[in-house]
CSV table of C-alpha atoms in Angstrom, one decimal:
chain,number,residue,atom,x,y,z
A,1,MET,CA,-6.6,-83.4,71.4
A,2,ASP,CA,-4.5,-81.9,74.1
A,3,SER,CA,-4.0,-78.2,74.6
A,4,GLN,CA,-0.7,-78.2,72.7
A,5,ASP,CA,-2.2,-79.7,69.6
A,6,SER,CA,-5.1,-77.3,69.8
A,7,GLY,CA,-2.7,-74.4,70.0
A,8,ASP,CA,-0.8,-75.6,66.9
A,9,VAL,CA,-4.0,-75.9,64.9
A,10,LEU,CA,-5.1,-72.5,65.9
A,11,THR,CA,-1.8,-71.0,65.0
A,12,SER,CA,-1.8,-72.7,61.6
A,13,MET,CA,-5.3,-71.4,61.0
A,14,ILE,CA,-4.4,-67.9,61.9
A,15,GLN,CA,-1.3,-68.1,59.7
A,16,PHE,CA,-3.4,-69.4,56.8
A,17,ILE,CA,-5.9,-66.7,57.2
A,18,ASN,CA,-3.2,-64.0,57.4
A,19,ASN,CA,-1.4,-65.4,54.4
A,20,HIS,CA,-4.7,-65.7,52.4
A,21,GLY,CA,-5.5,-62.1,53.3
A,22,GLU,CA,-2.1,-60.9,52.2
A,23,GLU,CA,-2.5,-62.7,48.9
A,24,GLN,CA,-5.9,-61.3,48.3
A,25,ALA,CA,-4.6,-57.8,49.3
A,26,GLU,CA,-1.7,-58.2,46.9
A,27,GLN,CA,-4.0,-59.4,44.1
A,28,LEU,CA,-6.3,-56.5,44.7
A,29,LYS,CA,-3.4,-54.2,44.6
A,30,ARG,CA,-2.1,-55.6,41.4
A,31,GLU,CA,-5.6,-55.5,39.8
A,32,ALA,CA,-6.0,-51.9,41.0
A,33,GLU,CA,-2.5,-51.0,39.5
A,34,GLN,CA,-3.5,-52.7,36.3
A,35,GLU,CA,-6.8,-50.9,36.1
A,36,PHE,CA,-5.0,-47.6,36.9
A,37,THR,CA,-2.4,-48.3,34.2
A,38,ILE,CA,-5.1,-49.1,31.7
A,39,GLU,CA,-7.1,-46.0,32.6
A,40,CYS,CA,-4.0,-43.8,32.4
A,41,GLU,CA,-3.1,-45.2,29.0
A,42,LYS,CA,-6.7,-44.7,27.9
A,43,ILE,CA,-6.7,-41.1,29.1
A,44,ILE,CA,-3.3,-40.4,27.6
A,45,GLY,CA,-4.4,-42.0,24.3
A,46,ASN,CA,-7.6,-39.9,24.2
A,47,GLU,CA,-5.7,-36.7,25.1
A,48,LYS,CA,-3.1,-37.5,22.4
A,49,ASP,CA,-5.8,-38.0,19.8
A,50,ARG,CA,-7.4,-34.7,20.9
A,51,LEU,CA,-4.1,-32.8,20.7
A,52,ASP,CA,-3.4,-34.4,17.3
A,53,LYS,CA,-6.7,-33.2,16.0
A,54,ILE,CA,-6.2,-29.7,17.5
A,55,PHE,CA,-2.7,-29.6,15.9
A,56,GLU,CA,-4.0,-30.7,12.6
A,57,SER,CA,-6.9,-28.3,12.7
A,58,ARG,CA,-4.5,-25.4,13.5
A,59,LEU,CA,-2.1,-26.4,10.8
A,60,GLU,CA,-5.0,-26.5,8.3
A,61,GLN,CA,-6.3,-23.2,9.6
A,62,GLU,CA,-2.8,-21.6,9.3
A,63,GLY,CA,-2.6,-23.1,5.8
A,64,VAL,CA,-5.9,-21.5,4.8
A,65,GLU,CA,-4.9,-18.2,6.4
A,66,MET,CA,-1.6,-18.3,4.5
A,67,LYS,CA,-3.4,-19.0,1.2
A,68,ILE,CA,-5.8,-16.1,1.9
A,69,LYS,CA,-2.9,-13.8,2.7
A,70,GLN,CA,-1.1,-14.8,-0.5
A,71,SER,CA,-4.2,-14.4,-2.5
A,72,LYS,CA,-4.8,-10.9,-1.0
A,73,ALA,CA,-1.2,-10.0,-1.7
A,74,ARG,CA,-1.5,-11.1,-5.3
A,75,ASN,CA,-4.9,-9.3,-5.7
A,76,THR,CA,-3.4,-6.1,-4.2
A,77,GLN,CA,-0.5,-6.2,-6.5
A,78,ARG,CA,-2.7,-6.9,-9.5
A,79,ILE,CA,-5.0,-4.0,-8.6
A,80,LYS,CA,-2.0,-1.7,-8.3
A,81,LYS,CA,-0.9,-2.7,-11.7
A,82,MET,CA,-4.3,-2.2,-13.2
A,83,VAL,CA,-4.6,1.2,-11.5
A,84,GLU,CA,-1.3,2.2,-12.9
A,85,ARG,CA,-2.1,1.0,-16.4
A,86,ASN,CA,-5.5,2.8,-16.3
A,87,LYS,CA,-3.8,5.9,-15.1
A,88,TRP,CA,-1.5,6.0,-18.1
A,89,ALA,CA,-4.3,5.0,-20.5
A,90,GLU,CA,-6.3,8.0,-19.2
A,91,GLU,CA,-3.3,10.2,-19.7
A,92,VAL,CA,-3.3,9.2,-23.3
A,93,PHE,CA,-7.0,10.1,-23.5
A,94,LYS,CA,-6.5,13.5,-21.9
A,95,ASP,CA,-3.6,14.2,-24.3
A,96,ALA,CA,-5.9,13.3,-27.2
A,97,GLN,CA,-8.6,15.5,-25.8
A,98,THR,CA,-6.2,18.4,-25.6
A,99,ARG,CA,-4.9,17.8,-29.1
A,100,LEU,CA,-8.4,17.6,-30.5
A,101,GLN,CA,-9.4,20.9,-28.9
A,102,GLU,CA,-6.3,22.6,-30.3
A,103,ARG,CA,-6.9,21.2,-33.8
A,104,MET,CA,-10.5,22.3,-33.8
A,105,ALA,CA,-9.5,25.8,-32.6
A,106,GLU,CA,-6.9,26.1,-35.4
A,107,ASN,CA,-9.1,24.7,-38.2
A,108,THR,CA,-12.4,26.6,-38.2
A,109,ASP,CA,-13.6,25.3,-41.5
A,110,GLU,CA,-12.9,21.7,-40.5
A,111,TYR,CA,-14.7,22.2,-37.2
A,112,LYS,CA,-17.7,23.8,-38.9
A,113,GLU,CA,-18.1,20.8,-41.2
A,114,LEU,CA,-17.7,18.5,-38.2
A,115,LEU,CA,-20.4,20.4,-36.3
A,116,LYS,CA,-22.8,20.1,-39.3
A,117,ASN,CA,-22.3,16.3,-39.5
A,118,LEU,CA,-22.7,15.9,-35.7
A,119,ILE,CA,-26.0,17.8,-35.9
A,120,VAL,CA,-27.2,15.7,-38.9
A,121,GLN,CA,-26.3,12.4,-37.1
A,122,SER,CA,-28.2,13.6,-34.0
A,123,LEU,CA,-31.3,14.6,-36.0
A,124,ILE,CA,-31.4,11.1,-37.6
A,125,LYS,CA,-31.2,9.5,-34.1
A,126,LEU,CA,-33.9,11.8,-32.7
A,127,MET,CA,-36.3,11.9,-35.7
A,128,GLU,CA,-38.3,14.6,-33.9
A,129,THR,CA,-40.1,17.6,-35.2
A,130,ASN,CA,-39.1,20.3,-32.6
A,131,VAL,CA,-35.5,20.1,-31.7
A,132,LYS,CA,-33.1,22.4,-29.7
A,133,VAL,CA,-29.4,22.5,-30.0
A,134,MET,CA,-27.0,22.9,-27.1
A,135,CYS,CA,-23.4,24.0,-27.8
A,136,ARG,CA,-20.7,26.0,-26.1
A,137,GLN,CA,-21.3,29.7,-26.1
A,138,SER,CA,-18.0,30.1,-28.0
A,139,ASP,CA,-19.4,27.8,-30.7
A,140,GLU,CA,-22.8,29.5,-31.1
A,141,GLU,CA,-21.8,31.6,-34.1
A,142,LEU,CA,-20.4,28.5,-35.9
A,143,VAL,CA,-23.4,26.4,-35.1
A,144,THR,CA,-25.7,29.2,-36.3
A,145,GLU,CA,-23.8,29.2,-39.6
A,146,VAL,CA,-24.2,25.5,-40.3
A,147,LEU,CA,-27.7,24.9,-38.7
A,148,ASP,CA,-29.8,25.5,-41.8
A,149,GLU,CA,-27.5,23.4,-44.0
A,150,ALA,CA,-27.5,20.6,-41.4
A,151,ALA,CA,-31.3,20.7,-41.3
A,152,GLN,CA,-31.6,20.6,-45.0
A,153,THR,CA,-29.1,17.7,-45.3
A,154,TYR,CA,-31.2,15.8,-42.7
A,155,LYS,CA,-34.4,16.5,-44.6
A,156,ASP,CA,-32.9,15.3,-47.9
A,157,LEU,CA,-31.6,12.1,-46.3
A,158,MET,CA,-35.0,11.3,-44.8
A,159,LYS,CA,-36.9,12.1,-48.0
A,160,ASP,CA,-34.6,9.9,-50.0
A,161,ASN,CA,-34.3,7.0,-47.6
A,162,VAL,CA,-37.6,6.8,-45.6
A,163,LYS,CA,-40.3,5.2,-47.8
A,164,MET,CA,-43.2,6.2,-45.5
A,165,LEU,CA,-42.5,9.8,-46.3
A,166,ASN,CA,-43.3,9.2,-50.0
A,167,GLY,CA,-40.6,11.6,-51.1
A,168,ALA,CA,-41.7,14.4,-48.9
A,169,GLU,CA,-39.5,16.3,-46.5
A,170,PRO,CA,-40.1,15.7,-42.8
A,171,PRO,CA,-41.2,18.7,-40.8
A,172,LEU,CA,-38.4,20.1,-38.6
A,173,ASN,CA,-38.2,23.1,-36.3
A,174,ILE,CA,-34.6,23.3,-35.0
A,175,GLN,CA,-33.0,26.2,-33.1
A,176,ILE,CA,-30.2,26.8,-30.7
A,177,ASP,CA,-31.2,26.6,-27.0
A,178,PRO,CA,-30.6,30.1,-25.7
A,179,LYS,CA,-30.8,29.1,-22.1
A,180,LYS,CA,-28.4,26.1,-21.9
A,181,TYR,CA,-24.8,26.1,-23.0
A,182,LEU,CA,-22.2,23.4,-22.8
A,183,PRO,CA,-19.3,24.2,-20.6
A,184,GLU,CA,-16.2,25.7,-22.2
A,185,TYR,CA,-13.1,23.6,-22.4
A,186,ASN,CA,-10.8,23.8,-19.4
A,187,PRO,CA,-7.4,22.2,-19.8
A,188,ASP,CA,-7.1,22.0,-16.0
A,189,ASN,CA,-10.3,20.1,-15.6
A,190,PRO,CA,-11.1,18.4,-19.0
A,191,SER,CA,-13.5,15.9,-17.5
A,192,ALA,CA,-15.8,18.6,-16.3
A,193,SER,CA,-15.6,20.7,-19.5
A,194,CYS,CA,-16.4,20.2,-23.2
A,195,SER,CA,-14.0,20.1,-26.1
A,196,GLY,CA,-16.8,21.0,-28.6
A,197,GLY,CA,-19.6,19.4,-30.5
A,198,VAL,CA,-23.4,19.5,-29.7
A,199,LYS,CA,-26.2,18.0,-27.7
A,200,LEU,CA,-29.7,17.9,-29.2
A,201,HIS,CA,-32.9,17.5,-27.1
A,202,ALA,CA,-36.6,17.3,-27.8
A,203,ARG,CA,-39.9,17.0,-25.9
A,204,LYS,CA,-38.8,19.5,-23.2
A,205,GLY,CA,-35.5,17.7,-22.6
A,206,ARG,CA,-36.9,14.2,-22.1
A,207,ILE,CA,-35.1,13.0,-25.1
A,208,VAL,CA,-31.4,13.9,-25.4
A,209,ILE,CA,-28.7,13.0,-28.0
A,210,SER,CA,-25.2,13.9,-26.8
A,211,ASN,CA,-22.8,14.2,-29.7
A,212,THR,CA,-20.0,16.2,-28.2
A,213,LEU,CA,-16.3,15.7,-29.3
A,214,ASP,CA,-15.7,14.2,-25.8
A,215,ASP,CA,-18.4,11.6,-26.4
A,216,ARG,CA,-17.0,10.7,-29.8
A,217,LEU,CA,-13.5,10.6,-28.3
A,218,GLY,CA,-14.7,8.5,-25.4
A,219,LEU,CA,-16.1,5.9,-27.9
A,220,CYS,CA,-12.8,5.8,-29.7
A,221,TYR,CA,-11.0,5.5,-26.4
A,222,GLN,CA,-13.2,2.6,-25.3
A,223,GLU,CA,-12.6,0.8,-28.6
A,224,SER,CA,-8.9,1.5,-28.6
A,225,THR,CA,-8.1,0.9,-24.9
A,226,PRO,CA,-6.9,-2.7,-25.4
A,227,LYS,CA,-4.5,-1.4,-28.2
A,228,ILE,CA,-3.4,1.5,-26.0
A,229,ARG,CA,-2.6,-0.8,-23.1
A,230,LYS,CA,-0.8,-3.2,-25.4
A,231,LEU,CA,1.4,-0.4,-26.7
A,232,LEU,CA,2.1,1.0,-23.2
A,233,TYR,CA,2.5,-2.5,-21.6
A,234,PRO,CA,3.5,-5.2,-24.2
A,235,SER,CA,3.2,-7.9,-21.5
A,236,TYR,CA,-0.3,-6.9,-20.5
């Protein structure tokens, strides 16, 4: 092989090597671009999923918060209505308390009979031998007038209805407590005053039966509250 032929062969080999290298470089470049594209799509997909989850979570949280706000608003409105209804119901109670006080003040005989019956009821609940009566100082005279009659009525009821007494009267020592009086009625502060009635206590105050007019009116109020609210608020 002469020098010309050798040069041609060498040139062909160099060209082949160069072409082959370029093809490999191009292939590597394409593969790198493909891998980059795939990786980018993967990253973008993962990020999209993450953002979707965050968005859904925030929407859900906002929905929960909105429901909580709506619930609080409804509860606040409901409480306001209840407070207003209770306010008017209490006004009815206070008005009844005032009217009761006025009626008892105007009808002494009726009030005396009521005091006697309240004392008898309290004695039956207590069933004690030594009893003291608490009343308003302004009622002390009336209570004194009915005390003996109330005691005798109690004894007669017990004698006739309690078999273990065998027809005998139960022993009873009852007197007005000279050291303790119920508060006088105050129209400006009826809740801290007393409209009338009595409290009986025994065994050094360890047993107490409260039978004031306010107690009895309170019982009537509790039983009548649904009716009062129905009258004041038909849609309640």
